[in-house]
XYZ file of N, CA and C in Angstrom:
453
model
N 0.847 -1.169 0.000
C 0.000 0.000 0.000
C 0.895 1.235 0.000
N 0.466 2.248 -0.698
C 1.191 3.464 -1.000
C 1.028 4.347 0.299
N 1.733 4.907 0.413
C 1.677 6.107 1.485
C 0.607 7.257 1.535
N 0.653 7.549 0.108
C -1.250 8.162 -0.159
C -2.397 7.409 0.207
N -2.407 6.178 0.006
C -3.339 5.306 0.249
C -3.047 5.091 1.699
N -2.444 4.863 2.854
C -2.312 4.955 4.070
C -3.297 5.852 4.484
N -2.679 7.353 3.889
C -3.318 8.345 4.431
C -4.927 8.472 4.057
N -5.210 8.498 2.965
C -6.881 8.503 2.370
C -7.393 7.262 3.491
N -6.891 6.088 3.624
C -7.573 5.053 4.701
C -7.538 5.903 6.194
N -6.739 6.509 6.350
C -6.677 6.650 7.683
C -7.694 8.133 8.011
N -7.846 9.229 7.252
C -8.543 9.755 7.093
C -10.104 9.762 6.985
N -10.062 8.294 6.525
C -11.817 8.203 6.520
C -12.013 7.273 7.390
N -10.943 6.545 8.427
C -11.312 5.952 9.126
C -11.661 7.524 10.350
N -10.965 8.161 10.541
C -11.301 9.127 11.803
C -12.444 10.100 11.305
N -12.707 10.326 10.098
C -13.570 11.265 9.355
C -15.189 10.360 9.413
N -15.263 8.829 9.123
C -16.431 8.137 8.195
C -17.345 8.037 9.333
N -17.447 7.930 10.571
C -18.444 8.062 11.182
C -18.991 9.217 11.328
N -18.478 10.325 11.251
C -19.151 11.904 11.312
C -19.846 11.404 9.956
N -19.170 11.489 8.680
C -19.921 11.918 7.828
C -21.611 10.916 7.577
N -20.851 9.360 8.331
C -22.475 8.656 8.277
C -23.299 9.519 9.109
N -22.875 9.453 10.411
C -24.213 10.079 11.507
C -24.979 9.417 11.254
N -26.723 9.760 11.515
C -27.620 8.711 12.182
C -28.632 8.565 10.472
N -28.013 8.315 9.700
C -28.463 7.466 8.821
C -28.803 9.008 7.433
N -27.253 9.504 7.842
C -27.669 10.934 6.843
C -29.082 12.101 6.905
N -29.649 11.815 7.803
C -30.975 12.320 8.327
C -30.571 14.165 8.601
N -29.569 14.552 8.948
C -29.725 15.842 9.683
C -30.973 16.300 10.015
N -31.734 15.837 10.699
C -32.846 15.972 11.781
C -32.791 15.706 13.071
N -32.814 16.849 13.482
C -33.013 16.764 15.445
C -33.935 15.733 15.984
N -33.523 15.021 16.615
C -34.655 14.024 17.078
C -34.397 14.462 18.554
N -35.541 14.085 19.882
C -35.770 14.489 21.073
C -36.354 13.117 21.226
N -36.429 13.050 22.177
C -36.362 11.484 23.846
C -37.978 11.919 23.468
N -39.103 10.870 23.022
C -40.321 10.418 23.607
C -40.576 9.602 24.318
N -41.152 9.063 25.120
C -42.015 8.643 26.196
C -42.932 8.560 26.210
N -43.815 7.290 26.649
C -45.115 7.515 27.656
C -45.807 6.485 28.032
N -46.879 6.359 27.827
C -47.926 5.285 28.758
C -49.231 4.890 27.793
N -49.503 4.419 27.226
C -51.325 4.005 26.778
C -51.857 2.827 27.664
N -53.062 3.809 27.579
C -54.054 3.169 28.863
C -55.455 3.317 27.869
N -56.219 1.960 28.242
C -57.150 1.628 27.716
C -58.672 1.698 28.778
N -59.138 2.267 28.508
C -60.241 2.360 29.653
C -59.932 2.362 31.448
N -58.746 2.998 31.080
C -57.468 3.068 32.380
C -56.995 1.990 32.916
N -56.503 1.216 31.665
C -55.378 0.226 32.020
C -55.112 -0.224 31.279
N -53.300 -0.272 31.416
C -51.983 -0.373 30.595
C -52.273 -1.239 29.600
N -51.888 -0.872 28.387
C -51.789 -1.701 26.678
C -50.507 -2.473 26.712
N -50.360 -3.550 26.434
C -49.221 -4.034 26.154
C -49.264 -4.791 24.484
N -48.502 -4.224 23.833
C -48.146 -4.879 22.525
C -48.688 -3.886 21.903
N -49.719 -2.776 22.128
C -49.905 -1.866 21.340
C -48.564 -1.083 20.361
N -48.697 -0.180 19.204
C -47.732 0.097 18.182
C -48.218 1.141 18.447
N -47.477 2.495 18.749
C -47.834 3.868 18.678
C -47.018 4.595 17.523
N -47.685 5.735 16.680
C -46.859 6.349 15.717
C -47.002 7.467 15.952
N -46.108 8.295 15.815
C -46.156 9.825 15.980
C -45.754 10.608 14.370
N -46.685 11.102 13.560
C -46.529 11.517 12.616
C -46.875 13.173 12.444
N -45.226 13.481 11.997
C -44.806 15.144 12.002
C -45.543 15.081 10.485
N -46.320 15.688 10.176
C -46.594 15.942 8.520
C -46.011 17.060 7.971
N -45.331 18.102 8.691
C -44.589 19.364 8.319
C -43.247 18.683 7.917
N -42.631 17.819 8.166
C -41.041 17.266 8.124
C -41.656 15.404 7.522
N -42.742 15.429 7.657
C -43.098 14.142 6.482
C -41.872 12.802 7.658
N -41.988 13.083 8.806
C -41.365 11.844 9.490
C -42.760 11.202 10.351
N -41.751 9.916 10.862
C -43.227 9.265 11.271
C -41.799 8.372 12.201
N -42.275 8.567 13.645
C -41.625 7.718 14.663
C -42.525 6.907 15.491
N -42.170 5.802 15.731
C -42.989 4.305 16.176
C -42.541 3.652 17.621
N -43.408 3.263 18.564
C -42.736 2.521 19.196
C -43.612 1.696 19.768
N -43.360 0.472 20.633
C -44.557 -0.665 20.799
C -44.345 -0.373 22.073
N -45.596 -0.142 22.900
C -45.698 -0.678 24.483
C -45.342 -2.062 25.256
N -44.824 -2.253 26.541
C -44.556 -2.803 27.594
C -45.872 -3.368 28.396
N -45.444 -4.085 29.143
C -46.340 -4.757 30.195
C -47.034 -3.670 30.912
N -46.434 -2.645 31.304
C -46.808 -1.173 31.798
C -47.394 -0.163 30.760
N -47.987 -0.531 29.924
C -48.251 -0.060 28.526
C -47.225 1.152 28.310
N -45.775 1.047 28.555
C -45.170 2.115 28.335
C -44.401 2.057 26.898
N -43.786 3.065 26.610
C -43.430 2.940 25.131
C -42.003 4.294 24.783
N -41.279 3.631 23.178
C -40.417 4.734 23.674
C -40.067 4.653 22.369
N -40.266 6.277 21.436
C -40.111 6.525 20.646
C -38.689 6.338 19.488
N -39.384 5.726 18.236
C -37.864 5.715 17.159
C -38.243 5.826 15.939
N -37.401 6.797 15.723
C -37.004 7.316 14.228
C -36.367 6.509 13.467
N -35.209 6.344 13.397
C -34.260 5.679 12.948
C -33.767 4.800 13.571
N -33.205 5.043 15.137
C -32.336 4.171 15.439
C -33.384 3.753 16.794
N -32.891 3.076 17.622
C -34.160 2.693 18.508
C -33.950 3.203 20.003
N -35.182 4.251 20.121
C -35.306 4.629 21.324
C -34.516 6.128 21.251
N -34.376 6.874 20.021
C -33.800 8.182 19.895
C -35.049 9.281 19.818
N -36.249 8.434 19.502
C -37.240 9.733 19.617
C -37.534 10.362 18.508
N -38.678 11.406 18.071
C -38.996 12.051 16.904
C -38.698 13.525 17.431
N -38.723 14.068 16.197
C -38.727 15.712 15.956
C -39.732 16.285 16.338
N -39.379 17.741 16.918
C -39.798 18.521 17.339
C -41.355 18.818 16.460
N -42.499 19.481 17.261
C -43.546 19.915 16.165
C -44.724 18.715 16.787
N -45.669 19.488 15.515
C -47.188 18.934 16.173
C -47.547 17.346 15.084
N -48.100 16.189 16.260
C -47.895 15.176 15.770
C -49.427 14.351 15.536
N -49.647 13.616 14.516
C -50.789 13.202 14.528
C -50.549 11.851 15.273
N -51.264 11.145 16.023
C -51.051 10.001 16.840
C -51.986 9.076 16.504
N -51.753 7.651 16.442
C -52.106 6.760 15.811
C -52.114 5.491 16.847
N -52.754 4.283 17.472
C -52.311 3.379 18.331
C -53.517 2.427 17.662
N -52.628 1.432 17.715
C -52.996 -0.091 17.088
C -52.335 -1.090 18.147
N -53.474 -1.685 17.918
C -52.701 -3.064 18.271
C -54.191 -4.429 17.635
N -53.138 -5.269 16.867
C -53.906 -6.464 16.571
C -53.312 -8.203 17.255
N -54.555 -8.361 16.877
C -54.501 -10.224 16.802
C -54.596 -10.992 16.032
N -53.497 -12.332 15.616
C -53.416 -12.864 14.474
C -53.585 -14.369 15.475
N -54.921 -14.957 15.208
C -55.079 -16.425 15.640
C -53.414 -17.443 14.532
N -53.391 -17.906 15.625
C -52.287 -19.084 14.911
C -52.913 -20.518 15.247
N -52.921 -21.097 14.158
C -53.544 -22.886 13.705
C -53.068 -23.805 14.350
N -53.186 -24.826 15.402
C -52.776 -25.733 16.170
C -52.923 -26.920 15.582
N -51.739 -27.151 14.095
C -51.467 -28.219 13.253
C -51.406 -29.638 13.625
N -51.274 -29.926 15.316
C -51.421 -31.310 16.217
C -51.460 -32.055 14.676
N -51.809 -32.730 14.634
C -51.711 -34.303 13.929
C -52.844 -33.900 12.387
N -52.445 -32.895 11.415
C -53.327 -32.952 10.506
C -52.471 -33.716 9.400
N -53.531 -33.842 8.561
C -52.465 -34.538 7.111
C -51.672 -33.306 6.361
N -51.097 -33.955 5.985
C -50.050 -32.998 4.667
C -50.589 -32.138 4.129
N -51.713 -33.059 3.630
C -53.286 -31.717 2.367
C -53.793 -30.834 3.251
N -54.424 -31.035 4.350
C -54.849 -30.243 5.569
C -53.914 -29.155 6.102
N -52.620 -29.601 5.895
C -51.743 -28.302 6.651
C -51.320 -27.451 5.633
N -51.321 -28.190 4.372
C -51.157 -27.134 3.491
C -52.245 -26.449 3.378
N -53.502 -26.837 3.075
C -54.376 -25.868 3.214
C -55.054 -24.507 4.068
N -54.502 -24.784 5.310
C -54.355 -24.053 6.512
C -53.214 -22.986 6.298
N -51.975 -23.322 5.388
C -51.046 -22.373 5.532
C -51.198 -21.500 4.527
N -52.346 -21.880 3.649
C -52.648 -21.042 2.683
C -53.813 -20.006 3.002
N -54.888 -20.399 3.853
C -55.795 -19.230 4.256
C -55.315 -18.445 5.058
N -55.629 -17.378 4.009
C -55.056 -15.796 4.934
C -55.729 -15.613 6.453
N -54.852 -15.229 6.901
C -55.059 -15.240 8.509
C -55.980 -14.299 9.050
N -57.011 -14.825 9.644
C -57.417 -13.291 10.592
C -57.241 -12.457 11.525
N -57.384 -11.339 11.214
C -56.673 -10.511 12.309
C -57.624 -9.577 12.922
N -57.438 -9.714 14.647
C -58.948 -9.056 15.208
C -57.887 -7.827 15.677
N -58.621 -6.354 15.530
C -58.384 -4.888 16.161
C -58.472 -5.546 17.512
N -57.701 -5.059 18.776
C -58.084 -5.342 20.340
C -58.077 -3.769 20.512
N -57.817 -2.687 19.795
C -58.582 -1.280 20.205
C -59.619 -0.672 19.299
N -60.012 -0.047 19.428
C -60.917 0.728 18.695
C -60.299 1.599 17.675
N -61.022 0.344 16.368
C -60.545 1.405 15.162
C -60.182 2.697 15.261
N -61.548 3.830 15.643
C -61.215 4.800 15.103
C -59.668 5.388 15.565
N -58.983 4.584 16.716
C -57.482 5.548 16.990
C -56.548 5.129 15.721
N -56.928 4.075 15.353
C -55.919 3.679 14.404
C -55.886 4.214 13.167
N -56.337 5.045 12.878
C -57.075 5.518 11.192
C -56.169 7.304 10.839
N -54.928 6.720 10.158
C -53.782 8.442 10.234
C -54.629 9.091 8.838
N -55.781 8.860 8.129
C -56.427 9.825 7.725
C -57.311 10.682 8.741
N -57.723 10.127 9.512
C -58.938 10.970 10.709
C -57.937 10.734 11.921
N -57.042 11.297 12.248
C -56.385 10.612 13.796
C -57.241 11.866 14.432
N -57.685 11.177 15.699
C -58.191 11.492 16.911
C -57.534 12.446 18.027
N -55.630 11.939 17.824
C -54.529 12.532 18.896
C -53.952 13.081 18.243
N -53.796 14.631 18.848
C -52.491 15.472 18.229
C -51.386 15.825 19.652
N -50.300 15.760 19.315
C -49.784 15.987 20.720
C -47.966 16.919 19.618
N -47.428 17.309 20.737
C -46.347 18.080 20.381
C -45.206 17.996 21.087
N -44.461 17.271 20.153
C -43.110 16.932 20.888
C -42.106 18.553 21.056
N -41.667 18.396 21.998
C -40.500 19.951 22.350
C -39.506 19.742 22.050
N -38.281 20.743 21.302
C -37.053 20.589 21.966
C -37.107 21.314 23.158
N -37.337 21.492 24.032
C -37.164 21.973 25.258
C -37.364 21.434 26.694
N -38.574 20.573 26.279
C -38.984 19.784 27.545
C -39.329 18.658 27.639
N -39.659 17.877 28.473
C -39.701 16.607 28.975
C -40.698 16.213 27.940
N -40.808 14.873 27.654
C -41.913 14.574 26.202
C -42.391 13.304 26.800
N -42.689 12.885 27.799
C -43.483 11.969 28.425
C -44.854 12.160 27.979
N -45.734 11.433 27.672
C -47.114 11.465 27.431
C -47.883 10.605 27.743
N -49.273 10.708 28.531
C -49.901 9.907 28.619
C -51.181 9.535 27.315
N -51.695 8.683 26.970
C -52.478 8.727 25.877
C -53.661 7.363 26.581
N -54.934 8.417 26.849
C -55.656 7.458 27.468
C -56.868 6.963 26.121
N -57.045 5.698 25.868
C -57.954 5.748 24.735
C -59.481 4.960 25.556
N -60.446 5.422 25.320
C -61.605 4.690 25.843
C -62.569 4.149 24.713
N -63.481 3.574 24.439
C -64.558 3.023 23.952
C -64.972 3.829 23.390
């Protein structure tokens, strides 16, 4: 290896992580947080989205046993951008087939019907043409949120 080539390697070894950063994004992201509660009590497995429509981002995160949850953009658990957010919470159920002792023809046929999947909240939160929640993440302050959804 040439001595130019030393240097160009060694240069983008101390240079190449600045210039990646968090996935070429130059967007401020801020720490979300919070809680969904269902007729006042904790969601677990629910999917929450927080969608900025001014900056066209959309950050996701799934609730805990504590229906708690924690926002990501890109990388996981960094949070969305600043600004007013349309809010979205889903959570479904996909029955799975208890194949015990069927024949060959039988299980193939089973792996071919599309699965059903039951809402366990109420549509209307889930619907980012009509969302129900607007909430506003800060750069300035704490971004914990509670999001209570009822019937």
């Amino acid at each position: 290896m040439t001595r130019q080539m030393l240097v160009l390697v060694a240069a983008f070894g101390c240079f190449g992580p600045i210039v990646a950063g968090c996935g070429g994004s130059g967007v401020k992201l801020y720490p979300v947080t919070g809680t969904v509660k269902f007729n006042g009590q904790p969601v677990e497995g629910a999917v929450v989205s927080f969608r900025c429509e001014e900056l066209k981002k959309i950050a996701t995160g799934t609730t805990d046993a504590e229906g708690r949850f924690k926002l990501t953009t890109y990388q996981e658990g960094e949070g969305a951008v600043a600004g007013k957010h349309a809010v979205t919470v889903t959570k479904v159920s996909t029955p799975r087939a208890d194949h015990g002792e069927l024949s060959m023809d039988d299980a193939v046929k089973q792996t071919r019907a599309p699965a059903e999947t039951r809402t366990l909240l109420p549509a209307k939160y889930a619907d980012p043409e009509r969302p129900l929640i607007f909430l506003t993440v800060s750069a300035s302050e704490k971004n914990d949120f509670t999001i209570e959804l009822v019937e």
